């Protein structure tokens, strides 16, 4: 019997992970599926708040979370799906990889555990697929307008989907072999199986959207050609300049950007044929991941599956607190300690560590010289770090993976090719509808906002599509 205040009596439950000893031998999704019954019970924990912060403050797509939860709690899966698809074009992606910004602002989370909103979303969309309720949405009227979308990451896919729904003919150009952007080549299969992307792309093809892969705009096709043959162009090229580690010895072989390393394994898993780079394999190596975030965690899981001898993750910042700090109040996104399934697979983590030098032998990296540091606040209020006395140490490292985030928006080739106006920080100018300084050339996703999240890229693609529809139809 369910109480009339289930949030008081039913604890939060998350998807179980497969046992470590099983999952580290494959690249299949680590999380097990929760049953519909478990999800229904979890959905009853939603309080249906008068002011649902999850919806209006948390979720960039403005998913009507309490209504979806309410329908799921009654087992009304079709209704929950319709509500979800009203605002979200691809809940199968966000239902797996979204950090669940909504949960950060869930009222239940103020004094307990937030509702498992992302897991509910995942079950709702998968139930939709299982029952054949998710299908191609063909536009009622097809117009004579043509738009080229450059890049097939979440922003490009979302923009293409909404343009097509409005009857606009869309071609998505993608320089890589497969569609999906960082969802395909950055996020490992053990988090997001690529069949999830393929299933959606197949629906989009049935809807009439054309995908041209292995085509690099600016190289294989000129901007002039695109402009001549389309009524508008949307640049959804992502933000792809990783932050570098500027230390002596950086030039040694075996030091790679995390994204390049993850891409190689994703290409192998995707069956692509290419020249394998052994220096990007962790097999039999001491691996050090520089950077304590989620991209670093993806590297840890990948290195363990490749057969690393050991994996250490170092982070220059202090460890985050277990609970929210006073300067990080609800409903802000909680900046608290996080452990991912990859960390549980066997890795050492160290915080307050600065890298001083890469030490090499015969041109190959062999170790990192590091130091423990202390953070202090200067008179101007800014934080700075100093090395701890006797804090220096050496970490054996045959493979160093740099996962320290991305810098700027960095698509200089595209900026030049389309002659786009940028501000002093290199951000490409765009108006409220997403149009750049070049007439008919729009921009969406990470290349407009800087590196962000799948849900934000999807939201931005949707927003820019509506700007284009407004101007063309
Ligand atoms: C390792 C990693 C893990 C991540 N994990 C998560 C996560 O768990 N959750 C989350 O929410 N976010 C995650 N992110 C962030 C998220 O993936 C990105 O914010 C999101 O993919 C950005 O979408 P986008 O469409 O703007 O660009 P991208 O996904 O970067 O896609 C851009 C596409 O444009 C193509 N392209 C570029 N130039 C051209 C050209 N000239 N011609 C043709 N095609 C071109 C590229 O090949 C690429 O496919 C992760 C990012 C990385 C790197
Ligand atoms: S898309 Fe992300 S933020 Fe929005 S409801 Fe789903 S999990 Fe929450």
Coordinates of C-alpha atoms and ligand atoms in Angstrom, one line a residue:
X1 CA 0.0 0.0 0.0
X2 CA 1.4 3.4 -1.1
X3 CA 1.2 6.1 1.6
X4 CA -0.3 9.5 0.6
X5 CA 3.2 11.0 1.1
X6 CA 5.4 8.5 -0.6
X7 CA 8.3 11.0 -0.6
X8 CA 8.5 10.5 3.1
X9 CA 8.4 6.7 3.1
X10 CA 9.9 5.5 -0.2
X11 CA 13.6 6.0 -0.6
X12 CA 15.2 7.0 -3.9
X13 CA 16.4 4.2 -5.9
X14 CA 18.8 4.4 -8.9
X15 CA 19.5 1.8 -11.6
X16 CA 21.9 -0.8 -10.4
X17 CA 25.2 -1.2 -12.1
X18 CA 26.4 -4.5 -13.5
X19 CA 29.1 -6.2 -11.3
X20 CA 32.5 -4.6 -11.8
X21 CA 34.2 -7.9 -12.6
X22 CA 31.7 -8.5 -15.4
X23 CA 31.4 -5.1 -16.9
X24 CA 35.2 -4.2 -17.2
X25 CA 35.5 -7.0 -19.8
X26 CA 33.1 -5.3 -22.3
X27 CA 31.9 -2.0 -23.6
X28 CA 28.2 -2.6 -22.9
X29 CA 26.1 -0.2 -20.9
X30 CA 27.1 -0.5 -17.2
X31 CA 23.7 0.4 -15.8
X32 CA 21.0 -2.2 -15.6
X33 CA 17.4 -1.4 -16.6
X34 CA 14.9 -0.6 -13.8
X35 CA 11.6 -2.3 -14.1
X36 CA 8.4 -0.4 -14.9
X37 CA 7.2 -1.2 -11.3
X38 CA 10.3 0.3 -9.8
X39 CA 9.9 3.4 -11.9
X40 CA 6.2 3.7 -11.1
X41 CA 7.1 3.6 -7.4
X42 CA 9.9 6.2 -7.9
X43 CA 7.5 8.5 -9.7
X44 CA 5.2 8.5 -6.7
X45 CA 8.0 10.3 -4.8
X46 CA 7.2 13.5 -6.9
X47 CA 5.4 16.0 -4.7
X48 CA 3.7 17.8 -7.6
X49 CA 5.0 21.1 -6.1
X50 CA 3.1 24.3 -6.7
X51 CA 6.2 25.8 -8.1
X52 CA 8.1 23.0 -9.9
X53 CA 11.7 24.2 -10.0
X54 CA 12.7 21.0 -11.9
X55 CA 10.6 22.2 -14.8
X56 CA 11.0 26.0 -14.9
X57 CA 14.5 26.4 -13.3
X58 CA 16.3 23.0 -13.8
X59 CA 15.4 21.6 -17.2
X60 CA 16.7 23.6 -20.2
X61 CA 14.1 22.0 -22.4
X62 CA 11.3 22.9 -19.9
X63 CA 10.1 19.3 -19.7
X64 CA 6.9 19.3 -17.6
X65 CA 8.5 17.0 -15.1
X66 CA 5.7 16.8 -12.4
X67 CA 3.0 16.0 -15.1
X68 CA 5.3 13.3 -16.6
X69 CA 6.0 11.8 -13.1
X70 CA 2.3 11.9 -12.3
X71 CA 1.4 9.9 -15.4
X72 CA 4.3 7.5 -14.8
X73 CA 3.2 7.0 -11.2
X74 CA -0.2 5.8 -12.5
X75 CA 1.3 3.6 -15.2
X76 CA -0.1 5.9 -17.9
X77 CA 3.0 5.4 -20.0
X78 CA 1.5 6.7 -23.3
X79 CA 0.4 9.9 -21.6
X80 CA 3.8 10.3 -20.0
X81 CA 5.5 9.8 -23.4
X82 CA 3.3 12.4 -25.1
X83 CA 4.0 14.9 -22.4
X84 CA 7.7 14.2 -22.7
X85 CA 7.9 14.4 -26.5
X86 CA 6.0 17.7 -26.4
X87 CA 9.1 19.5 -25.3
X88 CA 12.0 17.0 -25.8
X89 CA 12.9 15.7 -29.2
X90 CA 15.4 13.0 -28.0
X91 CA 14.7 11.9 -24.5
X92 CA 16.5 8.6 -25.2
X93 CA 19.8 10.6 -25.1
X94 CA 19.1 12.8 -22.1
X95 CA 17.4 9.9 -20.3
X96 CA 20.9 8.4 -20.2
X97 CA 23.6 11.1 -20.3
X98 CA 21.9 14.2 -18.9
X99 CA 23.4 15.1 -15.5
X100 CA 19.8 15.8 -14.6
X101 CA 19.9 19.5 -13.9
X102 CA 16.2 19.1 -12.9
X103 CA 17.2 16.8 -10.0
X104 CA 19.5 19.5 -8.7
X105 CA 16.5 21.8 -8.2
X106 CA 14.0 19.1 -7.0
X107 CA 12.3 20.3 -3.8
X108 CA 12.7 16.8 -2.4
X109 CA 16.5 17.3 -2.7
X110 CA 16.5 20.1 -0.2
X111 CA 16.3 17.8 2.7
X112 CA 16.7 14.4 1.2
X113 CA 17.1 12.7 -2.1
X114 CA 15.7 14.2 -5.3
X115 CA 13.2 12.3 -7.4
X116 CA 15.0 10.0 -9.9
X117 CA 13.7 12.2 -12.8
X118 CA 16.2 11.1 -15.4
X119 CA 15.6 7.4 -14.8
X120 CA 11.9 8.0 -15.1
X121 CA 12.4 9.8 -18.4
X122 CA 14.6 6.9 -19.6
X123 CA 11.9 4.4 -18.8
X124 CA 9.1 6.5 -20.4
X125 CA 10.9 6.8 -23.8
X126 CA 12.1 3.2 -23.8
X127 CA 8.5 2.0 -23.0
X128 CA 7.4 4.2 -26.0
X129 CA 9.9 2.4 -28.3
X130 CA 9.0 -1.1 -26.9
X131 CA 5.3 -0.4 -27.7
X132 CA 5.9 1.1 -31.1
X133 CA 4.6 4.5 -30.0
X134 CA 7.8 6.4 -31.1
X135 CA 7.6 6.8 -34.9
X136 CA 8.7 9.1 -37.7
X137 CA 6.9 12.4 -37.7
X138 CA 6.4 13.4 -41.3
X139 CA 5.5 17.0 -41.8
X140 CA 2.0 17.7 -43.0
X141 CA 3.2 20.1 -45.7
X142 CA 6.5 20.1 -47.5
X143 CA 7.8 23.5 -48.5
X144 CA 10.3 24.4 -51.2
X145 CA 12.8 25.7 -48.6
X146 CA 16.2 24.0 -48.1
X147 CA 18.5 24.3 -45.1
X148 CA 21.9 22.8 -44.6
X149 CA 22.9 21.8 -41.0
X150 CA 26.6 21.5 -40.5
X151 CA 27.4 18.9 -37.8
X152 CA 25.4 16.0 -36.5
X153 CA 25.9 16.4 -32.7
X154 CA 22.8 16.9 -30.5
X155 CA 22.4 20.5 -31.6
X156 CA 22.5 19.7 -35.3
X157 CA 20.1 16.7 -34.8
X158 CA 17.7 18.8 -32.8
X159 CA 17.8 21.7 -35.3
X160 CA 17.3 19.3 -38.2
X161 CA 14.3 17.6 -36.5
X162 CA 12.4 20.8 -35.8
X163 CA 13.1 22.4 -39.2
X164 CA 11.9 19.2 -40.9
X165 CA 8.8 19.1 -38.7
X166 CA 8.0 22.6 -40.2
X167 CA 8.2 21.1 -43.7
X168 CA 11.7 22.5 -44.5
X169 CA 14.0 20.2 -46.5
X170 CA 17.1 19.5 -44.4
X171 CA 20.5 18.0 -45.2
X172 CA 22.9 17.3 -42.4
X173 CA 26.5 17.4 -43.3
X174 CA 28.9 15.6 -41.0
X175 CA 32.7 15.3 -41.4
X176 CA 33.0 12.1 -39.4
X177 CA 32.0 8.6 -40.6
X178 CA 29.0 8.4 -38.3
X179 CA 26.3 10.7 -37.0
X180 CA 26.2 11.9 -33.3
X181 CA 29.1 14.3 -32.6
X182 CA 30.5 13.9 -29.1
X183 CA 27.6 11.6 -28.2
X184 CA 29.1 9.2 -30.6
X185 CA 32.9 9.9 -30.4
X186 CA 33.3 11.3 -26.9
X187 CA 30.9 9.5 -24.6
X188 CA 31.9 5.8 -24.4
X189 CA 29.6 2.9 -25.3
X190 CA 29.5 1.7 -21.7
X191 CA 27.5 4.9 -20.9
X192 CA 25.6 5.6 -24.1
X193 CA 25.2 2.6 -26.5
X194 CA 25.5 3.9 -30.1
X195 CA 22.4 1.8 -31.1
X196 CA 20.4 4.5 -29.3
X197 CA 21.7 7.1 -31.7
X198 CA 21.3 4.9 -34.7
X199 CA 17.7 4.1 -33.8
X200 CA 16.8 7.8 -33.7
X201 CA 18.8 8.6 -36.9
X202 CA 16.9 5.9 -38.7
X203 CA 13.6 7.6 -37.7
X204 CA 14.9 11.0 -38.9
X205 CA 15.8 9.5 -42.3
X206 CA 12.3 8.1 -42.6
X207 CA 11.1 11.6 -41.9
X208 CA 12.9 12.8 -44.9
X209 CA 16.1 14.3 -43.4
X210 CA 19.2 13.6 -45.5
X211 CA 22.5 12.8 -43.8
X212 CA 25.8 13.2 -45.7
X213 CA 28.6 11.8 -43.6
X214 CA 32.4 12.0 -44.4
X215 CA 31.8 15.5 -45.8
X216 CA 33.7 18.3 -44.3
X217 CA 32.3 21.8 -45.0
X218 CA 35.0 24.2 -45.9
X219 CA 37.1 21.3 -47.3
X220 CA 34.9 19.0 -49.4
X221 CA 32.1 21.5 -50.0
X222 CA 32.6 25.2 -50.1
X223 CA 30.5 27.7 -48.1
X224 CA 29.7 29.5 -51.4
X225 CA 28.2 26.3 -52.8
X226 CA 26.1 25.8 -49.7
X227 CA 24.9 29.4 -49.7
X228 CA 23.9 29.2 -53.3
X229 CA 21.9 26.0 -52.9
X230 CA 20.2 26.6 -49.5
X231 CA 17.9 29.2 -48.0
X232 CA 19.8 29.0 -44.7
X233 CA 22.8 27.3 -43.1
X234 CA 23.1 26.3 -39.5
X235 CA 26.6 25.8 -38.1
X236 CA 26.4 23.1 -35.4
X237 CA 30.1 22.2 -35.4
X238 CA 30.7 21.9 -31.7
X239 CA 33.5 23.3 -29.6
X240 CA 36.6 21.3 -30.2
X241 CA 39.7 23.0 -28.7
X242 CA 40.8 21.1 -25.6
X243 CA 42.7 22.9 -22.8
X244 CA 46.4 21.9 -23.0
X245 CA 48.9 21.1 -20.3
X246 CA 51.7 23.7 -20.7
X247 CA 54.6 21.9 -18.9
X248 CA 58.1 20.9 -20.0
X249 CA 58.0 17.5 -21.7
X250 CA 54.5 18.0 -23.1
X251 CA 55.9 16.9 -26.5
X252 CA 56.7 13.3 -25.4
X253 CA 54.7 10.7 -27.2
X254 CA 52.0 9.1 -25.1
X255 CA 50.4 12.4 -23.9
X256 CA 47.0 12.8 -25.5
X257 CA 43.9 14.8 -25.3
X258 CA 41.1 12.8 -23.7
X259 CA 38.8 13.4 -26.6
X260 CA 41.4 11.9 -29.1
X261 CA 41.8 8.9 -26.9
X262 CA 38.1 8.3 -26.4
X263 CA 37.5 8.8 -30.1
X264 CA 39.9 6.0 -31.1
X265 CA 38.1 3.5 -28.8
X266 CA 34.7 4.6 -30.0
X267 CA 35.8 4.2 -33.6
X268 CA 37.0 0.7 -32.9
X269 CA 33.7 -0.1 -31.1
X270 CA 31.8 1.4 -34.1
X271 CA 33.7 -1.0 -36.5
X272 CA 35.5 1.8 -38.3
X273 CA 38.6 0.9 -40.3
X274 CA 41.6 3.2 -39.6
X275 CA 45.2 3.1 -38.6
X276 CA 45.2 2.2 -35.0
X277 CA 47.5 4.4 -32.9
X278 CA 49.1 2.2 -30.2
X279 CA 50.3 5.3 -28.2
X280 CA 46.5 5.8 -27.6
X281 CA 46.0 2.4 -26.0
X282 CA 46.2 1.9 -22.2
X283 CA 47.0 -1.9 -22.4
X284 CA 49.8 -2.8 -20.0
X285 CA 50.4 0.9 -19.1
X286 CA 50.5 3.1 -16.0
X287 CA 47.8 5.7 -16.9
X288 CA 47.4 9.1 -15.5
X289 CA 44.3 11.2 -16.2
X290 CA 44.8 14.9 -15.7
X291 CA 41.4 16.5 -14.8
X292 CA 38.9 15.3 -12.3
X293 CA 35.6 15.7 -14.3
X294 CA 33.3 13.5 -16.2
X295 CA 35.5 13.3 -19.3
X296 CA 38.3 12.1 -17.1
X297 CA 35.9 9.4 -15.7
X298 CA 35.2 8.3 -19.2
X299 CA 38.9 7.9 -19.8
X300 CA 39.2 5.8 -16.6
X301 CA 36.5 3.4 -17.6
X302 CA 38.0 3.1 -21.1
X303 CA 41.6 2.6 -19.8
X304 CA 40.4 -0.2 -17.4
X305 CA 38.7 -2.0 -20.2
X306 CA 41.8 -1.7 -22.4
X307 CA 43.8 -3.5 -19.7
X308 CA 45.7 -0.6 -18.0
X309 CA 48.2 -1.7 -15.2
X310 CA 46.8 1.1 -13.0
X311 CA 44.9 4.3 -13.4
X312 CA 45.4 7.5 -11.4
X313 CA 43.2 10.6 -11.7
X314 CA 44.7 13.9 -10.6
X315 CA 42.8 17.2 -10.1
X316 CA 44.2 20.6 -9.4
X317 CA 41.1 21.8 -7.5
X318 CA 40.2 20.6 -4.0
X319 CA 37.7 17.8 -3.6
X320 CA 34.1 19.0 -3.6
X321 CA 32.2 18.7 -0.3
X322 CA 29.8 15.8 0.4
X323 CA 26.9 18.3 1.0
X324 CA 26.2 21.7 -0.6
X325 CA 28.4 24.5 0.7
X326 CA 26.7 27.6 2.0
X327 CA 27.6 29.5 -1.2
X328 CA 25.9 26.9 -3.3
X329 CA 22.3 26.9 -2.0
X330 CA 19.4 24.9 -3.4
X331 CA 18.0 25.2 -6.2
X332 CA 21.4 25.8 -7.8
X333 CA 23.1 22.9 -9.3
X334 CA 24.9 21.1 -6.4
X335 CA 28.6 21.3 -6.7
X336 CA 29.3 18.2 -4.5
X337 CA 31.5 15.2 -4.5
X338 CA 30.7 12.7 -7.3
X339 CA 31.8 9.2 -7.8
X340 CA 31.0 7.6 -11.2
X341 CA 30.7 3.8 -11.9
X342 CA 34.1 4.2 -13.7
X343 CA 35.8 5.3 -10.4
X344 CA 34.4 2.1 -8.8
X345 CA 36.1 0.0 -11.4
X346 CA 39.5 0.6 -9.8
X347 CA 41.3 4.0 -9.9
X348 CA 43.2 6.2 -7.5
X349 CA 42.0 9.8 -7.2
X350 CA 44.0 12.7 -5.9
X351 CA 43.0 16.3 -5.5
X352 CA 45.0 19.5 -5.0
X353 CA 47.7 18.2 -7.4
X354 CA 49.6 20.4 -9.9
X355 CA 51.6 18.9 -12.7
X356 CA 55.0 20.3 -13.1
X357 CA 56.7 18.3 -15.8
X358 CA 56.4 15.3 -18.0
X359 CA 59.5 13.0 -17.7
X360 CA 60.4 10.9 -20.8
X361 CA 62.7 8.3 -22.2
X362 CA 63.5 7.8 -25.9
X363 CA 60.8 10.3 -26.8
X364 CA 58.1 8.5 -24.8
X365 CA 56.5 9.7 -21.6
X366 CA 57.5 7.7 -18.5
X367 CA 56.3 9.7 -15.5
X368 CA 54.7 13.0 -14.4
X369 CA 56.4 15.1 -11.8
X370 CA 53.7 16.6 -9.6
X371 CA 53.3 18.5 -6.4
X372 CA 50.6 18.8 -3.8
X373 CA 49.3 22.3 -3.5
X374 CA 47.4 24.5 -1.1
X375 CA 44.8 27.0 -2.2
X376 CA 44.8 30.5 -0.8
X377 CA 42.8 33.7 -1.3
X378 CA 44.7 36.8 -2.4
X379 CA 44.0 40.4 -1.2
X380 CA 42.1 40.9 -4.4
X381 CA 39.7 38.1 -3.4
X382 CA 41.1 35.7 -6.1
X383 CA 42.2 32.2 -5.4
X384 CA 45.8 31.1 -6.1
X385 CA 47.8 28.0 -5.3
X386 CA 51.2 27.4 -3.8
X387 CA 53.1 24.1 -3.7
X388 CA 53.1 22.4 -0.3
X389 CA 56.6 22.1 1.3
X390 CA 57.8 18.5 0.6
X391 CA 54.7 18.0 -1.6
X392 CA 56.6 17.0 -4.7
X393 CA 56.3 13.4 -6.0
X394 CA 56.6 11.4 -9.2
X395 CA 53.8 9.4 -10.8
X396 CA 54.7 6.6 -13.2
X397 CA 52.9 7.3 -16.5
X398 CA 53.2 5.6 -19.9
X399 CA 49.9 7.2 -21.0
X400 CA 48.8 10.6 -19.9
X401 CA 45.3 11.7 -20.8
X402 CA 44.5 15.4 -20.7
X403 CA 40.9 16.0 -19.6
X404 CA 41.0 19.6 -18.5
X405 CA 38.0 21.0 -20.4
X406 CA 37.8 23.0 -23.5
X407 CA 38.8 26.6 -24.4
X408 CA 36.7 29.0 -26.3
X409 CA 34.5 28.3 -29.2
X410 CA 37.3 27.6 -31.6
X411 CA 36.0 26.9 -35.1
X412 CA 38.5 29.3 -36.8
X413 CA 38.3 27.6 -40.2
X414 CA 34.5 28.0 -40.2
X415 CA 34.7 31.6 -38.9
X416 CA 37.1 32.4 -41.8
X417 CA 35.2 30.5 -44.4
X418 CA 31.9 32.2 -43.6
X419 CA 33.5 35.5 -42.7
X420 CA 31.7 35.7 -39.3
X421 CA 32.0 38.5 -36.8
X422 CA 33.3 37.6 -33.4
X423 CA 33.7 39.5 -30.2
X424 CA 37.0 40.1 -28.5
X425 CA 36.9 36.7 -26.7
X426 CA 36.4 34.9 -30.0
X427 CA 32.7 34.2 -29.5
X428 CA 30.8 34.3 -32.8
X429 CA 28.2 37.0 -32.8
X430 CA 24.5 35.9 -33.2
X431 CA 21.2 37.6 -32.8
X432 CA 18.2 36.4 -30.7
X433 CA 17.2 34.0 -33.5
X434 CA 20.7 32.5 -33.8
X435 CA 21.7 34.3 -37.0
X436 CA 25.4 35.3 -37.3
X437 CA 26.7 38.5 -39.0
X438 CA 26.4 36.6 -42.3
X439 CA 22.9 36.7 -43.7
X440 CA 21.2 33.3 -43.6
X441 CA 24.0 31.7 -41.6
X442 CA 22.9 30.6 -38.2
X443 CA 24.8 29.0 -35.3
X444 CA 23.7 26.6 -32.6
X445 CA 25.1 24.4 -29.8
X446 CA 28.6 24.3 -28.3
X447 CA 30.1 26.3 -31.1
X448 CA 27.8 29.2 -30.1
X449 CA 27.8 28.7 -26.3
X450 CA 31.1 27.0 -25.6
X451 CA 31.4 23.4 -24.4
X452 CA 28.3 22.5 -22.5
X453 CA 25.8 19.6 -22.2
X454 CA 23.8 17.4 -24.5
X455 CA 20.5 18.8 -23.1
X456 CA 21.7 22.4 -23.7
X457 CA 22.8 21.6 -27.2
X458 CA 19.4 20.1 -28.0
X459 CA 17.6 23.1 -26.5
X460 CA 19.8 25.5 -28.5
X461 CA 19.2 23.6 -31.8
X462 CA 15.5 23.7 -31.2
X463 CA 15.6 27.5 -30.4
X464 CA 17.6 28.3 -33.5
X465 CA 15.3 26.1 -35.7
X466 CA 12.4 28.2 -34.6
X467 CA 14.3 31.4 -35.5
X468 CA 14.9 30.0 -39.0
X469 CA 11.3 28.9 -39.4
X470 CA 10.2 32.4 -38.4
X471 CA 12.4 34.0 -41.1
X472 CA 11.8 31.4 -43.9
X473 CA 8.1 30.6 -43.7
Ligands
LIG1 C1 34.2 13.0 -23.6 C2 32.9 13.8 -23.5 C3 31.9 13.3 -22.7 C4 30.8 14.1 -22.5 N1 29.8 13.6 -21.7 C5 28.6 14.2 -21.6 C6 27.6 13.7 -20.8 O1 27.7 12.7 -20.2 N2 26.4 14.4 -20.7 C7 26.2 15.6 -21.3 O2 25.2 16.2 -21.2 N3 27.2 16.1 -22.1 C8 28.4 15.5 -22.2 N4 29.4 16.0 -23.0 C9 29.2 17.3 -23.7 C10 28.3 17.1 -24.9 O3 28.6 15.9 -25.6 C11 28.4 18.3 -25.9 O4 28.1 19.4 -25.1 C12 27.5 18.2 -27.0 O5 27.7 17.0 -27.8 C13 27.6 19.4 -27.9 O6 26.7 19.2 -29.0 P1 27.0 20.0 -30.4 O7 26.0 19.5 -31.3 O8 27.0 21.4 -30.2 O9 28.5 19.6 -30.9 P2 29.2 18.2 -31.1 O10 28.5 17.1 -30.4 O11 30.6 18.5 -30.8 O12 29.0 17.9 -32.6 C14 29.6 18.7 -33.6 C15 29.6 17.9 -34.9 O13 30.0 18.8 -36.0 C16 30.9 18.1 -36.9 N5 31.7 19.1 -37.6 C17 32.5 20.0 -37.1 N6 33.0 20.8 -38.1 C18 32.5 20.3 -39.3 C19 32.6 20.6 -40.7 N7 33.4 21.6 -41.0 N8 31.9 19.9 -41.6 C20 31.0 18.9 -41.2 N9 30.9 18.6 -39.9 C21 31.6 19.2 -39.0 C22 31.7 17.3 -35.9 O14 32.4 16.2 -36.5 C23 30.7 16.8 -34.9 O15 30.1 15.6 -35.3 C24 30.6 15.3 -23.2 C25 31.6 15.8 -24.0 C26 32.8 15.0 -24.2 C27 33.9 15.6 -25.0
LIG2 S1 16.5 16.6 -20.0 FE1 17.8 16.5 -18.2 S2 17.3 18.3 -17.0 FE2 15.6 17.9 -18.5 S3 14.1 16.6 -17.3 FE3 15.5 15.2 -18.5 S4 17.1 14.7 -17.1 FE4 16.1 16.5 -16.3

